[in-house]
């Protein structure tokens, strides 16, 4: 078995273990279930925190499904989050794990300075940054930690002073350290695509054991869905679909921040991550960060029995009977045996 295939299998196994450990004993012990992380906002864009199971309806391929398990994801308390307009939400002391992936590999020099400024502006005033992590995807295709994920859950204790208060010098030093690394050959698009997907797999392997909802915020100009192997066109869409499915199985949502200039089938990559993990696509980094943090205040876990696998893509639709509620969740999955 190839290394990538082993990793995908390990991610799926870790997803099953993490979910079974975090699931109340009253939930049905079913192996073939579809699990949805559902985020709900009211008409003002505020988190809807008091919804009940009977207010949700789930449709799989247009057919109404019976909800077999439902709970609000309250295992992870919340923190005070500065919003894009300068206000803040205030509740608890922690937020679900969020990794910000600043993509230098698929950027140009003009994007780098602007992206760094956006990161600093959005994070430096956080009242708590205990579960926020920052990595660079370098122009050599490697991951460089500015603030790394803990090696183990026991190492995740929060410091008295948020590390983000020092984010400007930390980020400047990190970018200086990676500036001279040998770049991936930009003429070989497939190398950039593979390096980017491998970075997501490495992050997922580290995040899989973290309980609860998890987010990756990918700041990037994106990668195309097609490349060339041995001189011939090669479609990476199946590779992308398998990766996004594996991320969803371990509870990771991918929110893409388009730095601009993205054209063609690179948009498809953004859309597939959003569709298969329940994430978003935006050009506003500050808004993406605040929404990802606030989404955890209105996150619900919904399960229903999976239809028999038919090897097809299944479209999912989740609605709420309460007026004005906006739902964010994954839009489909591949029903493979």
Coordinates of C-alpha atoms in Angstrom, one line a residue:
X1 CA 0.0 0.0 0.0
X2 CA 1.4 3.4 -1.0
X3 CA 2.1 6.0 1.7
X4 CA -0.8 8.3 0.6
X5 CA -3.2 5.4 0.6
X6 CA -2.0 4.4 4.1
X7 CA -2.5 7.9 5.3
X8 CA -6.1 8.1 4.0
X9 CA -6.9 4.8 5.7
X10 CA -5.4 6.0 8.9
X11 CA -7.4 9.2 8.7
X12 CA -10.7 7.3 8.2
X13 CA -9.8 5.0 11.2
X14 CA -8.9 7.9 13.4
X15 CA -12.2 9.5 12.5
X16 CA -14.2 6.5 13.6
X17 CA -12.2 6.3 16.9
X18 CA -12.5 10.0 17.6
X19 CA -16.2 10.0 16.9
X20 CA -17.0 6.9 18.9
X21 CA -15.1 8.3 21.9
X22 CA -16.9 11.6 21.8
X23 CA -20.4 10.2 21.2
X24 CA -22.8 9.8 24.0
X25 CA -23.7 6.2 24.8
X26 CA -27.3 6.9 24.0
X27 CA -26.5 7.4 20.3
X28 CA -27.1 4.4 18.0
X29 CA -24.1 2.2 17.4
X30 CA -24.3 2.2 13.6
X31 CA -21.3 1.9 11.3
X32 CA -23.0 3.1 8.1
X33 CA -24.0 6.6 9.1
X34 CA -23.7 10.0 7.5
X35 CA -22.5 12.6 10.0
X36 CA -23.1 16.3 9.4
X37 CA -21.5 19.2 11.2
X38 CA -24.2 21.8 10.8
X39 CA -23.7 25.5 11.5
X40 CA -26.8 27.7 11.9
X41 CA -27.1 31.5 11.8
X42 CA -30.2 33.7 12.3
X43 CA -31.4 36.5 10.1
X44 CA -28.9 38.9 11.7
X45 CA -26.0 36.7 11.1
X46 CA -25.7 35.8 14.7
X47 CA -25.2 32.1 15.9
X48 CA -28.5 30.3 16.4
X49 CA -27.8 28.3 19.6
X50 CA -31.2 27.0 20.7
X51 CA -32.4 24.9 17.7
X52 CA -34.0 21.5 18.3
X53 CA -33.8 18.3 16.4
X54 CA -37.3 18.5 15.2
X55 CA -36.6 21.9 13.5
X56 CA -34.1 20.3 11.1
X57 CA -34.9 18.4 7.9
X58 CA -32.2 16.4 6.0
X59 CA -32.5 15.3 2.4
X60 CA -30.2 12.8 0.7
X61 CA -30.7 12.8 -3.1
X62 CA -33.9 14.6 -2.6
X63 CA -35.3 12.0 -0.2
X64 CA -36.2 13.0 3.4
X65 CA -34.1 11.1 6.0
X66 CA -34.8 10.4 9.6
X67 CA -32.4 12.0 12.1
X68 CA -31.0 9.2 14.3
X69 CA -28.7 11.3 16.4
X70 CA -28.6 15.0 17.3
X71 CA -26.6 17.2 19.7
X72 CA -25.2 20.6 19.9
X73 CA -21.4 20.5 19.8
X74 CA -20.9 22.0 23.3
X75 CA -17.9 20.0 24.2
X76 CA -15.6 22.9 23.3
X77 CA -16.3 26.2 25.1
X78 CA -16.0 29.5 23.1
X79 CA -13.7 32.5 23.4
X80 CA -14.2 36.2 22.8
X81 CA -13.8 36.8 19.1
X82 CA -13.1 40.2 17.6
X83 CA -15.3 40.6 14.6
X84 CA -14.6 42.4 11.3
X85 CA -16.5 45.5 12.4
X86 CA -14.5 45.9 15.6
X87 CA -17.1 44.4 17.9
X88 CA -16.6 41.1 19.7
X89 CA -18.5 38.1 20.9
X90 CA -17.9 37.0 24.5
X91 CA -18.6 33.6 26.1
X92 CA -16.0 31.2 27.3
X93 CA -12.2 30.6 27.2
X94 CA -11.4 28.3 24.3
X95 CA -12.3 27.7 20.6
X96 CA -12.2 24.6 18.5
X97 CA -8.8 24.0 16.9
X98 CA -8.1 26.2 13.9
X99 CA -5.1 26.0 11.7
X100 CA -4.3 29.0 9.4
X101 CA -2.4 27.8 6.4
X102 CA -0.6 30.8 4.7
X103 CA 0.2 29.5 1.2
X104 CA 3.5 30.9 -0.1
X105 CA 3.9 28.1 -2.6
X106 CA 1.0 29.1 -4.7
X107 CA 1.3 32.9 -4.3
X108 CA 3.3 35.7 -5.9
X109 CA 5.5 38.2 -4.1
X110 CA 2.8 40.9 -4.1
X111 CA 0.4 38.6 -2.3
X112 CA 2.8 37.7 0.4
X113 CA 3.0 41.1 2.1
X114 CA -0.7 41.7 1.8
X115 CA -1.6 38.3 3.2
X116 CA 0.8 38.7 6.1
X117 CA -0.7 42.1 7.0
X118 CA -4.2 40.5 6.9
X119 CA -3.2 37.7 9.3
X120 CA -1.6 40.1 11.8
X121 CA -4.6 42.5 11.7
X122 CA -7.1 39.7 12.2
X123 CA -5.3 37.8 15.0
X124 CA -3.2 40.2 17.1
X125 CA -6.1 41.3 19.3
X126 CA -7.5 37.9 20.1
X127 CA -8.2 37.6 23.9
X128 CA -7.2 34.0 23.7
X129 CA -5.3 32.1 21.0
X130 CA -5.0 28.8 22.8
X131 CA -6.4 26.7 19.9
X132 CA -5.2 28.9 17.0
X133 CA -2.2 27.6 15.0
X134 CA -0.3 29.1 12.1
X135 CA 1.7 27.4 9.4
X136 CA 3.4 28.5 6.2
X137 CA 3.3 26.4 3.1
X138 CA 6.7 27.3 1.8
X139 CA 7.9 27.6 -1.8
X140 CA 9.7 24.3 -1.4
X141 CA 6.4 22.6 -0.6
X142 CA 7.1 22.0 3.1
X143 CA 5.1 23.1 6.2
X144 CA 6.8 25.6 8.4
X145 CA 5.2 26.3 11.8
X146 CA 4.9 29.8 13.1
X147 CA 2.8 28.5 16.0
X148 CA 2.7 24.7 15.8
X149 CA 0.0 22.2 16.8
X150 CA 0.8 20.5 20.1
X151 CA 2.6 17.2 19.9
X152 CA -0.1 15.7 22.2
X153 CA -3.3 16.9 23.8
X154 CA -1.5 17.2 27.1
X155 CA 0.7 19.9 25.6
X156 CA -2.2 22.1 24.6
X157 CA -2.4 24.1 27.8
X158 CA -2.9 27.8 27.3
X159 CA -0.4 30.5 28.1
X160 CA -1.3 33.5 30.1
X161 CA -0.4 35.8 27.2
X162 CA -1.8 34.9 23.8
X163 CA 1.0 34.1 21.4
X164 CA -0.8 36.2 18.8
X165 CA 0.2 39.4 20.7
X166 CA 3.6 38.7 19.2
X167 CA 2.4 37.6 15.8
X168 CA 4.1 40.4 13.8
X169 CA 7.7 39.5 14.8
X170 CA 6.9 35.8 14.8
X171 CA 5.5 35.9 11.2
X172 CA 8.2 38.2 9.9
X173 CA 10.9 35.9 11.3
X174 CA 9.3 32.8 9.8
X175 CA 8.9 34.3 6.4
X176 CA 12.6 35.4 6.5
X177 CA 13.6 31.9 7.4
X178 CA 11.8 30.3 4.5
X179 CA 12.6 33.0 1.9
X180 CA 15.7 31.2 0.6
X181 CA 14.3 27.7 0.4
X182 CA 14.6 26.1 -3.0
X183 CA 11.3 26.5 -4.8
X184 CA 9.2 23.9 -6.4
X185 CA 9.5 24.1 -10.2
X186 CA 6.6 26.4 -11.0
X187 CA 6.6 25.1 -14.6
X188 CA 5.6 21.7 -13.3
X189 CA 2.1 22.4 -12.0
X190 CA 1.6 18.8 -10.8
X191 CA 4.4 19.2 -8.3
X192 CA 2.7 22.2 -6.7
X193 CA -0.6 20.3 -6.7
X194 CA 0.9 17.3 -5.0
X195 CA 2.9 19.4 -2.5
X196 CA -0.3 21.3 -1.5
X197 CA -2.4 18.2 -1.1
X198 CA 0.4 16.5 0.9
X199 CA 0.5 19.5 3.2
X200 CA -3.3 19.1 3.9
X201 CA -2.7 15.4 4.6
X202 CA 0.1 16.2 7.1
X203 CA -2.0 18.7 8.9
X204 CA -5.0 16.3 9.0
X205 CA -2.9 13.6 10.5
X206 CA -1.9 16.0 13.3
X207 CA -5.4 17.3 13.8
X208 CA -7.4 14.0 13.6
X209 CA -7.0 13.2 17.3
X210 CA -8.2 16.7 18.5
X211 CA -11.8 16.3 19.6
X212 CA -14.7 18.4 18.3
X213 CA -15.0 20.7 15.3
X214 CA -11.8 21.7 13.5
X215 CA -11.0 24.3 10.9
X216 CA -8.3 24.9 8.3
X217 CA -8.3 28.4 6.9
X218 CA -6.3 28.3 3.6
X219 CA -5.0 31.7 2.4
X220 CA -4.0 31.1 -1.2
X221 CA -4.3 31.9 -4.8
X222 CA -5.3 28.3 -5.3
X223 CA -4.2 25.4 -7.4
X224 CA -5.7 24.1 -10.6
X225 CA -7.7 20.8 -10.8
X226 CA -5.6 19.6 -13.8
X227 CA -1.9 19.2 -14.4
X228 CA 0.5 17.2 -16.6
X229 CA 2.2 13.9 -15.9
X230 CA 4.8 12.6 -18.3
X231 CA 3.7 15.3 -20.7
X232 CA 0.1 14.3 -20.8
X233 CA -2.9 16.1 -19.2
X234 CA -3.9 14.7 -15.8
X235 CA -7.2 15.3 -13.9
X236 CA -6.7 15.7 -10.2
X237 CA -10.4 15.9 -9.3
X238 CA -10.6 12.4 -7.9
X239 CA -7.5 13.1 -5.8
X240 CA -9.1 16.2 -4.5
X241 CA -12.4 14.5 -3.8
X242 CA -10.7 11.7 -1.8
X243 CA -8.7 14.3 0.2
X244 CA -11.7 16.4 1.0
X245 CA -13.7 13.3 2.0
X246 CA -10.9 12.2 4.4
X247 CA -10.7 15.7 5.9
X248 CA -14.5 15.6 6.5
X249 CA -14.3 12.2 8.2
X250 CA -11.9 13.5 10.8
X251 CA -14.1 16.6 11.4
X252 CA -12.0 19.2 9.5
X253 CA -13.7 22.0 7.6
X254 CA -11.7 23.8 4.9
X255 CA -12.4 27.6 4.5
X256 CA -10.6 29.0 1.5
X257 CA -9.5 32.7 1.3
X258 CA -9.0 33.6 -2.3
X259 CA -6.2 36.2 -2.5
X260 CA -7.2 37.2 -5.9
X261 CA -6.3 36.5 -9.5
X262 CA -7.7 33.0 -9.4
X263 CA -9.1 31.9 -12.7
X264 CA -10.2 28.7 -14.5
X265 CA -10.4 25.4 -12.7
X266 CA -8.6 26.7 -9.6
X267 CA -12.1 27.9 -8.6
X268 CA -13.2 24.3 -8.8
X269 CA -10.7 23.3 -6.1
X270 CA -12.1 26.0 -3.7
X271 CA -15.7 24.9 -4.4
X272 CA -14.9 21.2 -3.9
X273 CA -13.3 21.8 -0.5
X274 CA -16.3 23.9 0.5
X275 CA -18.9 21.4 -0.8
X276 CA -17.4 18.3 0.7
X277 CA -16.3 19.7 4.1
X278 CA -18.9 22.3 4.8
X279 CA -16.5 25.2 4.5
X280 CA -16.7 28.6 2.8
X281 CA -14.9 30.5 -0.1
X282 CA -14.2 34.2 0.5
X283 CA -11.9 37.0 -0.4
X284 CA -12.1 38.5 3.1
X285 CA -9.7 36.9 5.5
X286 CA -10.9 38.8 8.6
X287 CA -14.5 37.9 7.9
X288 CA -13.5 34.2 7.3
X289 CA -11.7 34.0 10.6
X290 CA -14.5 35.6 12.7
X291 CA -17.1 33.5 11.1
X292 CA -15.1 30.3 11.6
X293 CA -14.7 31.1 15.2
X294 CA -18.4 32.1 15.7
X295 CA -19.6 29.1 13.8
X296 CA -18.6 26.9 16.7
X297 CA -21.2 28.6 18.9
X298 CA -24.0 27.4 16.6
X299 CA -22.6 24.0 15.6
X300 CA -24.8 20.9 15.7
X301 CA -23.9 17.3 15.0
X302 CA -26.6 15.5 13.0
X303 CA -26.5 11.8 11.9
X304 CA -28.7 9.7 9.7
X305 CA -28.5 6.2 8.4
X306 CA -26.6 6.1 5.1
X307 CA -28.5 4.8 2.0
X308 CA -27.0 1.7 0.4
X309 CA -23.7 2.6 -1.3
X310 CA -24.1 3.1 -5.1
X311 CA -20.8 4.6 -6.0
X312 CA -22.5 7.9 -6.9
X313 CA -22.3 11.4 -5.6
X314 CA -25.1 12.1 -3.2
X315 CA -26.4 15.6 -2.8
X316 CA -27.3 16.7 0.7
X317 CA -29.7 19.5 1.7
X318 CA -30.4 20.5 5.3
X319 CA -33.2 22.9 6.1
X320 CA -34.6 24.5 9.2
X321 CA -38.3 25.1 9.9
X322 CA -37.5 28.2 12.0
X323 CA -37.9 31.3 9.9
X324 CA -34.7 33.2 8.8
X325 CA -32.2 30.5 9.7
X326 CA -29.2 30.1 7.4
X327 CA -27.6 26.6 7.3
X328 CA -23.9 25.9 6.6
X329 CA -22.9 22.2 6.1
X330 CA -21.3 20.0 3.5
X331 CA -23.4 19.7 0.4
X332 CA -22.7 16.1 -0.6
X333 CA -20.6 13.0 -0.4
X334 CA -19.5 10.0 -2.5
X335 CA -21.4 6.9 -1.5
X336 CA -18.7 4.4 -2.3
X337 CA -18.8 0.8 -1.0

